[in-house]
CSV table of C-alpha atoms and ligand atoms in Angstrom, one decimal:
chain,number,residue,atom,x,y,z
A,1359,MET,CA,11.4,-12.5,22.1
A,1360,ILE,CA,9.5,-9.2,21.1
A,1361,GLN,CA,5.7,-9.9,20.5
A,1362,ASP,CA,3.1,-7.3,18.8
A,1363,GLN,CA,-0.3,-6.8,20.4
A,1364,TYR,CA,-1.8,-9.4,18.3
A,1365,GLY,CA,0.5,-12.0,19.9
A,1366,ARG,CA,2.7,-12.5,16.9
A,1367,SER,CA,6.6,-13.1,18.0
A,1368,ILE,CA,8.5,-10.5,15.7
A,1369,HIS,CA,12.0,-11.8,15.3
A,1370,TYR,CA,13.0,-11.7,11.6
A,1371,LEU,CA,14.7,-8.6,10.4
A,1372,ARG,CA,15.1,-7.7,6.8
A,1373,ILE,CA,17.9,-5.0,6.5
A,1374,SER,CA,18.4,-2.8,3.5
A,1375,LEU,CA,22.0,-2.1,2.7
A,1376,THR,CA,21.6,0.6,0.2
A,1377,ASP,CA,18.6,2.0,-1.9
A,1378,GLN,CA,20.8,1.9,-5.0
A,1379,CYS,CA,20.9,-0.6,-7.8
A,1380,ASN,CA,22.5,-1.8,-10.8
A,1381,LEU,CA,19.2,-2.7,-12.4
A,1382,ARG,CA,16.0,-0.6,-12.8
A,1383,CYS,CA,13.1,-3.3,-12.8
A,1384,VAL,CA,9.9,-1.9,-14.2
A,1385,TYR,CA,8.0,-3.5,-11.3
A,1386,CYS,CA,10.1,-1.9,-8.6
A,1387,MET,CA,11.2,1.7,-9.6
A,1388,PRO,CA,10.7,4.3,-12.1
A,1389,GLU,CA,13.3,4.8,-14.6
A,1390,ASP,CA,14.2,8.3,-13.2
A,1391,MET,CA,14.6,7.0,-10.0
A,1392,SER,CA,16.9,9.5,-7.5
A,1393,PHE,CA,18.7,8.0,-4.7
A,1394,ARG,CA,19.7,9.3,-1.1
A,1395,PRO,CA,23.1,10.6,-0.5
A,1396,SER,CA,25.3,8.0,1.2
A,1397,SER,CA,25.6,10.4,4.3
A,1398,ALA,CA,21.7,9.8,4.7
A,1399,LEU,CA,22.2,6.0,5.0
A,1400,LEU,CA,23.0,3.9,7.7
A,1401,GLN,CA,27.0,3.8,8.3
A,1402,ASP,CA,28.6,0.6,8.8
A,1403,ARG,CA,29.1,1.1,12.6
A,1404,GLU,CA,25.4,2.4,12.9
A,1405,LEU,CA,24.2,-0.5,11.0
A,1406,ILE,CA,26.0,-3.0,13.2
A,1407,ARG,CA,25.3,-1.3,16.4
A,1408,LEU,CA,21.3,-1.5,15.4
A,1409,ALA,CA,21.6,-5.0,14.4
A,1410,ARG,CA,23.3,-5.8,17.6
A,1411,ILE,CA,20.4,-4.2,19.3
A,1412,PHE,CA,17.9,-6.1,17.4
A,1413,ALA,CA,19.6,-9.6,18.2
A,1414,GLU,CA,19.6,-8.7,22.0
A,1415,LEU,CA,15.9,-8.3,21.7
A,1416,GLY,CA,15.6,-11.7,20.0
A,1417,PHE,CA,15.8,-11.1,16.4
A,1418,ASP,CA,17.7,-14.4,15.2
A,1419,LYS,CA,17.2,-14.1,11.4
A,1420,PHE,CA,18.3,-11.2,9.2
A,1421,ARG,CA,17.8,-10.9,5.5
A,1422,LEU,CA,20.1,-8.4,3.5
A,1423,THR,CA,18.4,-6.5,0.8
A,1424,GLY,CA,18.4,-3.3,-1.0
A,1425,GLY,CA,18.2,-1.9,-3.7
A,1426,GLU,CA,21.1,-4.2,-4.4
A,1427,PRO,CA,22.7,-5.4,-1.5
A,1428,THR,CA,25.9,-6.6,-3.0
A,1429,ILE,CA,26.6,-3.2,-4.4
A,1430,ARG,CA,27.5,-1.9,-0.9
A,1431,HIS,CA,31.3,-1.7,-1.3
A,1432,ASN,CA,32.1,-3.6,1.9
A,1433,VAL,CA,29.2,-6.5,1.9
A,1434,THR,CA,31.2,-9.4,2.8
A,1435,GLU,CA,32.8,-7.7,5.9
A,1436,LEU,CA,29.3,-6.8,7.1
A,1437,VAL,CA,28.0,-10.2,6.5
A,1438,GLN,CA,31.0,-11.3,8.7
A,1439,GLN,CA,30.1,-8.9,11.3
A,1440,LEU,CA,26.5,-9.6,11.5
A,1441,ALA,CA,27.4,-13.3,11.5
A,1442,ALA,CA,29.5,-13.0,14.5
A,1443,LEU,CA,26.6,-11.2,16.6
A,1444,PRO,CA,25.4,-13.3,19.5
A,1445,GLY,CA,21.8,-14.8,18.8
A,1446,VAL,CA,21.9,-14.4,15.2
A,1447,ARG,CA,20.9,-18.0,13.7
A,1448,GLU,CA,20.7,-17.2,10.2
A,1449,ILE,CA,21.7,-14.6,7.7
A,1450,ALA,CA,20.3,-14.6,4.1
A,1451,MET,CA,20.4,-12.3,1.2
A,1452,THR,CA,18.1,-11.3,-1.6
A,1453,THR,CA,19.9,-10.4,-4.7
A,1454,ASN,CA,19.7,-9.8,-8.4
A,1455,GLY,CA,22.7,-12.1,-8.8
A,1456,ILE,CA,24.4,-9.8,-11.2
A,1457,LEU,CA,27.6,-9.6,-9.2
A,1458,LEU,CA,27.4,-13.1,-7.9
A,1459,LYS,CA,29.7,-14.7,-10.1
A,1460,HIS,CA,32.7,-13.3,-7.9
A,1461,LEU,CA,31.0,-12.7,-4.7
A,1462,ALA,CA,29.2,-16.0,-4.0
A,1463,GLN,CA,32.2,-17.9,-2.5
A,1464,PRO,CA,33.4,-14.9,-0.5
A,1465,LEU,CA,29.7,-14.3,0.8
A,1466,ALA,CA,29.8,-18.0,1.9
A,1467,ASP,CA,32.9,-17.6,3.5
A,1468,ALA,CA,31.9,-14.8,5.5
A,1469,GLY,CA,29.0,-16.6,6.8
A,1470,LEU,CA,26.1,-16.1,4.6
A,1471,HIS,CA,23.8,-19.3,5.0
A,1472,ARG,CA,21.1,-18.5,2.2
A,1473,LEU,CA,20.7,-16.5,-1.1
A,1474,ASN,CA,17.6,-15.8,-3.0
A,1475,ILE,CA,18.4,-14.8,-6.7
A,1476,SER,CA,16.0,-12.8,-8.7
A,1477,ILE,CA,15.6,-14.0,-12.3
A,1478,ASP,CA,12.2,-12.9,-14.0
A,1479,SER,CA,13.0,-14.7,-17.5
A,1480,LEU,CA,15.5,-17.0,-19.4
A,1481,ASN,CA,15.0,-15.1,-22.3
A,1482,PRO,CA,17.7,-12.4,-22.5
A,1483,LYS,CA,15.2,-9.9,-24.4
A,1484,THR,CA,12.3,-10.4,-21.9
A,1485,PHE,CA,14.8,-10.2,-19.0
A,1486,ARG,CA,16.2,-6.8,-20.5
A,1487,ARG,CA,12.7,-5.5,-20.9
A,1488,LEU,CA,11.7,-6.2,-17.3
A,1489,THR,CA,15.1,-5.1,-15.7
A,1490,ARG,CA,15.7,-2.2,-18.2
A,1491,TRP,CA,19.3,-2.7,-17.8
A,1492,GLY,CA,20.2,-6.4,-17.3
A,1493,ASN,CA,21.9,-9.2,-19.0
A,1494,VAL,CA,20.5,-12.6,-18.0
A,1495,ASP,CA,23.8,-14.2,-18.7
A,1496,ASP,CA,25.4,-12.5,-15.5
A,1497,VAL,CA,22.6,-13.8,-13.4
A,1498,LEU,CA,23.0,-17.2,-14.8
A,1499,ALA,CA,26.7,-17.3,-13.8
A,1500,GLY,CA,25.7,-16.0,-10.4
A,1501,ILE,CA,23.5,-18.9,-10.0
A,1502,ASN,CA,26.1,-21.2,-11.1
A,1503,ALA,CA,28.7,-19.5,-8.5
A,1504,ALA,CA,26.2,-19.8,-6.0
A,1505,GLU,CA,25.5,-23.4,-6.3
A,1506,ALA,CA,29.2,-24.1,-6.4
A,1507,ALA,CA,29.8,-22.2,-3.0
A,1508,GLY,CA,27.1,-24.8,-1.4
A,1509,PHE,CA,24.4,-22.4,-1.4
A,1510,PRO,CA,20.6,-23.9,-1.6
A,1511,ILE,CA,19.0,-22.2,-4.7
A,1512,LYS,CA,16.0,-20.2,-4.5
A,1513,LEU,CA,14.9,-18.1,-7.4
A,1514,ASN,CA,12.4,-15.2,-7.3
A,1515,THR,CA,10.3,-14.0,-10.3
A,1516,VAL,CA,7.9,-11.5,-10.4
A,1517,VAL,CA,5.2,-12.1,-12.8
A,1518,VAL,CA,4.3,-9.2,-15.2
A,1519,ARG,CA,1.0,-9.6,-17.0
A,1520,ASP,CA,1.9,-9.7,-21.0
A,1521,VAL,CA,5.5,-9.7,-20.6
A,1522,ASN,CA,6.6,-13.2,-18.6
A,1523,ASP,CA,3.5,-14.8,-17.6
A,1524,LYS,CA,3.5,-17.2,-20.2
A,1525,GLU,CA,6.3,-18.9,-21.9
A,1526,ASP,CA,9.0,-17.3,-19.6
A,1527,ILE,CA,7.2,-18.5,-16.6
A,1528,VAL,CA,7.0,-22.2,-17.8
A,1529,GLN,CA,10.5,-22.4,-18.6
A,1530,LEU,CA,11.7,-21.3,-15.2
A,1531,ALA,CA,9.2,-23.9,-13.7
A,1532,ARG,CA,10.6,-26.5,-16.0
A,1533,LEU,CA,14.1,-25.8,-14.4
A,1534,THR,CA,12.8,-27.7,-11.3
A,1535,LEU,CA,12.2,-30.8,-13.1
A,1536,ASP,CA,16.4,-31.3,-13.5
A,1537,HIS,CA,17.6,-29.0,-10.7
A,1538,PRO,CA,16.7,-29.3,-7.0
A,1539,TRP,CA,15.9,-25.5,-6.9
A,1540,GLN,CA,12.8,-23.7,-5.5
A,1541,VAL,CA,11.5,-21.3,-8.1
A,1542,ARG,CA,9.2,-18.9,-6.8
A,1543,PHE,CA,6.6,-16.9,-8.3
A,1544,ILE,CA,5.8,-13.6,-6.6
A,1545,GLU,CA,2.6,-11.7,-7.2
A,1546,MET,CA,3.5,-7.8,-8.1
A,1547,MET,CA,2.6,-5.6,-5.3
A,1548,PRO,CA,1.7,-2.0,-5.6
A,1549,LEU,CA,3.9,0.6,-4.1
A,1550,GLY,CA,4.5,4.2,-4.6
A,1551,ARG,CA,4.2,6.2,-7.7
A,1552,ILE,CA,4.3,2.9,-10.1
A,1553,SER,CA,1.2,1.3,-8.5
A,1554,ASP,CA,-1.0,2.1,-11.4
A,1555,PHE,CA,1.5,-0.1,-13.8
A,1556,GLN,CA,1.8,-2.7,-10.9
A,1557,LEU,CA,-2.0,-3.0,-10.3
A,1558,SER,CA,-2.9,-3.2,-14.1
A,1559,HIS,CA,-0.1,-5.9,-14.7
A,1560,ILE,CA,-0.5,-8.3,-11.7
A,1561,VAL,CA,-1.3,-12.0,-12.5
A,1562,THR,CA,-2.9,-13.9,-9.5
A,1563,GLU,CA,-1.3,-17.2,-8.0
A,1564,ASP,CA,-4.6,-18.9,-9.5
A,1565,GLU,CA,-4.1,-17.8,-12.9
A,1566,LEU,CA,-0.3,-18.4,-12.8
A,1567,ARG,CA,-0.8,-22.2,-11.5
A,1568,ALA,CA,-3.4,-22.8,-14.4
A,1569,ASN,CA,-0.9,-21.7,-16.9
A,1570,ILE,CA,1.8,-23.6,-15.6
A,1571,GLU,CA,-0.4,-26.9,-15.3
A,1572,ALA,CA,-1.6,-26.5,-18.8
A,1573,ALA,CA,2.1,-26.5,-19.9
A,1574,LEU,CA,3.6,-29.0,-17.7
A,1575,GLY,CA,1.0,-31.2,-16.0
A,1576,PRO,CA,-0.6,-31.1,-12.6
A,1577,LEU,CA,0.9,-29.5,-9.6
A,1578,THR,CA,1.0,-31.2,-6.1
A,1579,LEU,CA,0.9,-29.3,-3.1
A,1580,GLN,CA,3.5,-29.8,-0.5
A,1581,ASN,CA,3.8,-29.6,3.3
A,1582,GLU,CA,0.0,-30.0,3.3
A,1583,GLY,CA,0.0,-26.1,2.3
A,1584,GLN,CA,2.3,-25.1,5.3
A,1585,LEU,CA,4.1,-21.9,3.9
A,1586,ASP,CA,8.0,-22.0,3.5
A,1587,GLY,CA,8.7,-18.4,4.8
A,1588,GLU,CA,6.0,-16.5,2.5
A,1589,ALA,CA,5.8,-19.2,-0.2
A,1590,ARG,CA,3.1,-22.0,-0.6
A,1591,ILE,CA,5.1,-25.0,-2.3
A,1592,PHE,CA,4.1,-27.3,-5.1
A,1593,LYS,CA,6.0,-29.8,-7.4
A,1594,LEU,CA,5.6,-31.0,-10.7
A,1595,LYS,CA,5.6,-35.0,-11.4
A,1596,GLY,CA,9.0,-36.4,-11.0
A,1597,ALA,CA,10.6,-32.9,-10.5
A,1598,LYS,CA,13.9,-32.4,-8.2
A,1599,GLY,CA,13.1,-29.0,-7.2
A,1600,ALA,CA,9.9,-27.3,-6.0
A,1601,LEU,CA,7.7,-24.3,-7.2
A,1602,GLY,CA,6.8,-21.6,-4.6
A,1603,PHE,CA,4.0,-19.0,-4.9
A,1604,ILE,CA,4.2,-15.9,-3.0
A,1605,SER,CA,0.6,-14.4,-3.1
A,1606,SER,CA,0.7,-11.4,-0.7
A,1607,VAL,CA,-2.0,-9.6,-2.7
A,1608,THR,CA,-4.7,-12.4,-3.2
A,1609,LYS,CA,-3.5,-15.0,-0.2
A,1610,PRO,CA,-2.2,-12.7,2.6
A,1611,PHE,CA,-0.2,-14.3,5.0
A,1612,CYS,CA,-0.2,-11.3,7.5
A,1613,ALA,CA,-1.6,-13.9,10.4
A,1614,ALA,CA,1.6,-15.4,10.3
A,1615,CYS,CA,3.9,-12.2,9.9
A,1616,ASN,CA,7.2,-12.4,12.1
A,1617,ARG,CA,9.0,-9.6,10.3
A,1618,ALA,CA,10.0,-6.0,10.7
A,1619,ARG,CA,12.1,-3.9,8.1
A,1620,LEU,CA,15.1,-1.6,8.4
A,1621,THR,CA,15.5,0.6,5.6
A,1622,ALA,CA,18.7,1.9,4.2
A,1623,ASP,CA,18.0,5.3,5.7
A,1624,GLY,CA,17.5,4.0,9.1
A,1625,LYS,CA,13.7,3.7,9.4
A,1626,LEU,CA,11.8,0.8,11.2
A,1627,ARG,CA,9.1,-0.1,8.6
A,1628,LEU,CA,6.7,-2.4,10.4
A,1629,CYS,CA,4.6,-3.6,7.3
A,1630,LEU,CA,5.9,-3.9,3.8
A,1631,LEU,CA,2.5,-2.7,2.5
A,1632,ARG,CA,1.9,0.4,5.2
A,1633,ASP,CA,3.6,3.4,5.1
A,1634,LYS,CA,3.8,3.5,9.0
A,1635,GLU,CA,7.7,3.7,10.1
A,1636,MET,CA,9.8,4.8,13.1
A,1637,ASP,CA,12.6,7.0,12.6
A,1638,LEU,CA,15.7,5.0,14.2
A,1639,MET,CA,18.3,7.0,12.3
A,1640,SER,CA,17.3,10.4,14.0
A,1641,LEU,CA,17.2,8.6,17.5
A,1642,LEU,CA,20.6,7.0,16.7
A,1643,ARG,CA,22.4,10.1,15.5
A,1644,GLY,CA,20.6,12.2,18.2
A,1645,GLY,CA,22.7,10.0,21.0
A,1646,ALA,CA,20.0,7.6,22.3
A,1647,THR,CA,21.5,4.9,24.4
A,1648,ASP,CA,21.0,1.3,23.8
A,1649,GLU,CA,18.3,1.0,26.4
A,1650,GLU,CA,16.4,4.0,24.8
A,1651,LEU,CA,16.5,2.5,21.0
A,1652,LYS,CA,15.3,-1.0,22.6
A,1653,ALA,CA,12.4,0.9,24.4
A,1654,HIS,CA,11.4,2.6,21.1
A,1655,ILE,CA,11.7,-0.6,19.1
A,1656,GLU,CA,9.7,-2.6,21.4
A,1657,LYS,CA,7.0,0.1,21.4
A,1658,SER,CA,6.8,0.5,17.9
A,1659,ILE,CA,6.6,-3.4,17.2
A,1660,TRP,CA,3.8,-3.8,19.6
A,1661,TYR,CA,1.9,-1.3,17.3
A,1662,LYS,CA,2.9,-3.2,14.1
A,1663,PRO,CA,-0.1,-3.1,11.8
A,1664,TRP,CA,-2.2,-6.4,11.6
A,1665,GLY,CA,-1.8,-6.6,7.9
A,1666,HIS,CA,-1.9,-4.7,4.6
A,1667,GLY,CA,-4.9,-3.1,3.4
A,1668,LEU,CA,-4.9,-3.8,-0.5
A,1669,ALA,CA,-8.1,-5.2,-0.4
A,1670,GLU,CA,-9.6,-2.0,0.8
A,1671,ARG,CA,-7.4,-0.1,-1.8
A,1672,ALA,CA,-5.1,1.2,0.6
A,1673,TYR,CA,-1.7,1.4,-1.0
A,1674,PRO,CA,1.5,2.6,0.4
A,1675,THR,CA,2.6,5.8,-1.3
A,1676,HIS,CA,5.7,7.0,0.4
A,1677,ARG,CA,8.4,4.6,-0.9
A,1678,VAL,CA,8.9,2.4,-3.9
A,1679,MET,CA,9.9,-1.5,-3.4
A,1680,SER,CA,13.7,-0.4,-4.0
A,1681,GLU,CA,13.6,1.9,-0.9
A,1682,ILE,CA,12.3,-0.7,1.5
A,1683,GLY,CA,14.1,-4.1,0.1
A,1684,GLY,CA,10.9,-6.5,-0.3
B,2241,SAM,N1,17.7,-6.4,-5.6
B,2241,SAM,C1,17.7,-7.5,-5.1
B,2241,SAM,C2,16.7,-8.1,-6.0
B,2241,SAM,O1,16.4,-7.7,-6.8
B,2241,SAM,O2,16.6,-9.6,-5.4
B,2241,SAM,C3,16.9,-7.2,-3.8
B,2241,SAM,C4,16.1,-6.0,-3.7
B,2241,SAM,S1,14.4,-6.4,-4.4
B,2241,SAM,C5,13.3,-5.1,-4.1
B,2241,SAM,C6,13.6,-7.8,-3.5
B,2241,SAM,C7,12.5,-8.5,-4.1
B,2241,SAM,O3,11.4,-7.9,-4.3
B,2241,SAM,C8,12.9,-9.1,-5.5
B,2241,SAM,O4,12.9,-10.5,-5.6
B,2241,SAM,C9,12.1,-8.4,-6.5
B,2241,SAM,O5,11.9,-9.4,-7.6
B,2241,SAM,C10,11.0,-8.3,-5.7
B,2241,SAM,N2,10.0,-7.0,-5.9
B,2241,SAM,C11,10.6,-5.8,-6.4
B,2241,SAM,N3,9.6,-5.3,-6.9
B,2241,SAM,C12,8.2,-6.0,-6.4
B,2241,SAM,C13,6.9,-5.8,-6.5
B,2241,SAM,N4,6.1,-4.6,-6.9
B,2241,SAM,N5,6.1,-6.6,-6.1
B,2241,SAM,C14,6.6,-7.8,-5.7
B,2241,SAM,N6,8.0,-8.1,-5.6
B,2241,SAM,C15,8.6,-7.1,-6.2
B,2242,SF4,FE1,17.0,-3.5,-8.2
B,2242,SF4,FE2,16.1,-5.4,-7.2
B,2242,SF4,FE3,14.5,-3.4,-7.5
B,2242,SF4,FE4,15.3,-4.9,-9.6
B,2242,SF4,S1,14.2,-5.5,-8.0
B,2242,SF4,S2,15.2,-2.7,-9.4
B,2242,SF4,S3,17.2,-5.5,-9.0
B,2242,SF4,S4,16.2,-3.5,-6.3
């Protein structure tokens, strides 16, 4: 298994299948976003070759993301091929859920283990305001299909001040009373040319927890504060499910980071919130052998940054979130 210079084992790869999306969430990308031509993105064979190389280096967990991963035309075949790679223990996906109604079962059949579904409000108007284009009923149908296909349900909600930080959040938290789901609230992170909006609309975990407790009663910390992935877990009294708080801005978990990211245009991104990347695509298309690619990956991982620099106001500028995958 590969280690970085700080002794962290890096074995979790988040793979962006496309930079395109069927939504335009305000906290993720500007409305006039332009996308790369598909020739500039990793083709199926290139993607599978790189994934195999990462698996041979000890990466045992892959998460497929985007843009929106489900709009990649052959997403189920890709899942099948990734799941068949020796050494791969878990394949997960983060999706906006719009297309899940018809895709959840085929994805389960293809070997996908876990799904995280993004939903920022149950209120159709607020949902539309945040996603610019979305219809919340499509996501709710997607969640039902995912549950019917046997996936454990984890929902992701980005919290935006003065948009969904009060009643919407309480409604989402209330879902955990009756459903064995994990509803995870994410602190908005600043990236690229929409960072002014993100910084001015962030809601911290402490403030959010206080809002939820004021409406629904005390939250009890679970697992002695140990993170589930990147989320700190709490429960409402008598709840079937749990609440997660992903607070990369105010409570960073960089010391426990075990991940790297492969962008849709074939760059190895070493920290979500640092611009530093290594150009695997050029090496790949320049004819590098597997051994050469492995050596470059190992060296880059060794120099993975210790953590983000948000506290020092060092914000990543080169990409917005949809071009990385979260
Ligand atoms: N399109 C899929 C989706 O929305 O789930 C996958 C890609 S999206 C970039 C991955 C996750 O990042 C989503 O849960 C999304 O809500 C979250 N996200 C997007 N922009 C963010 C930001 N500025 N700060 C924190 N999370 C963000
Ligand atoms: Fe698309 Fe996901 Fe970004 Fe929303 S958060 S615009 S669904 S990539």
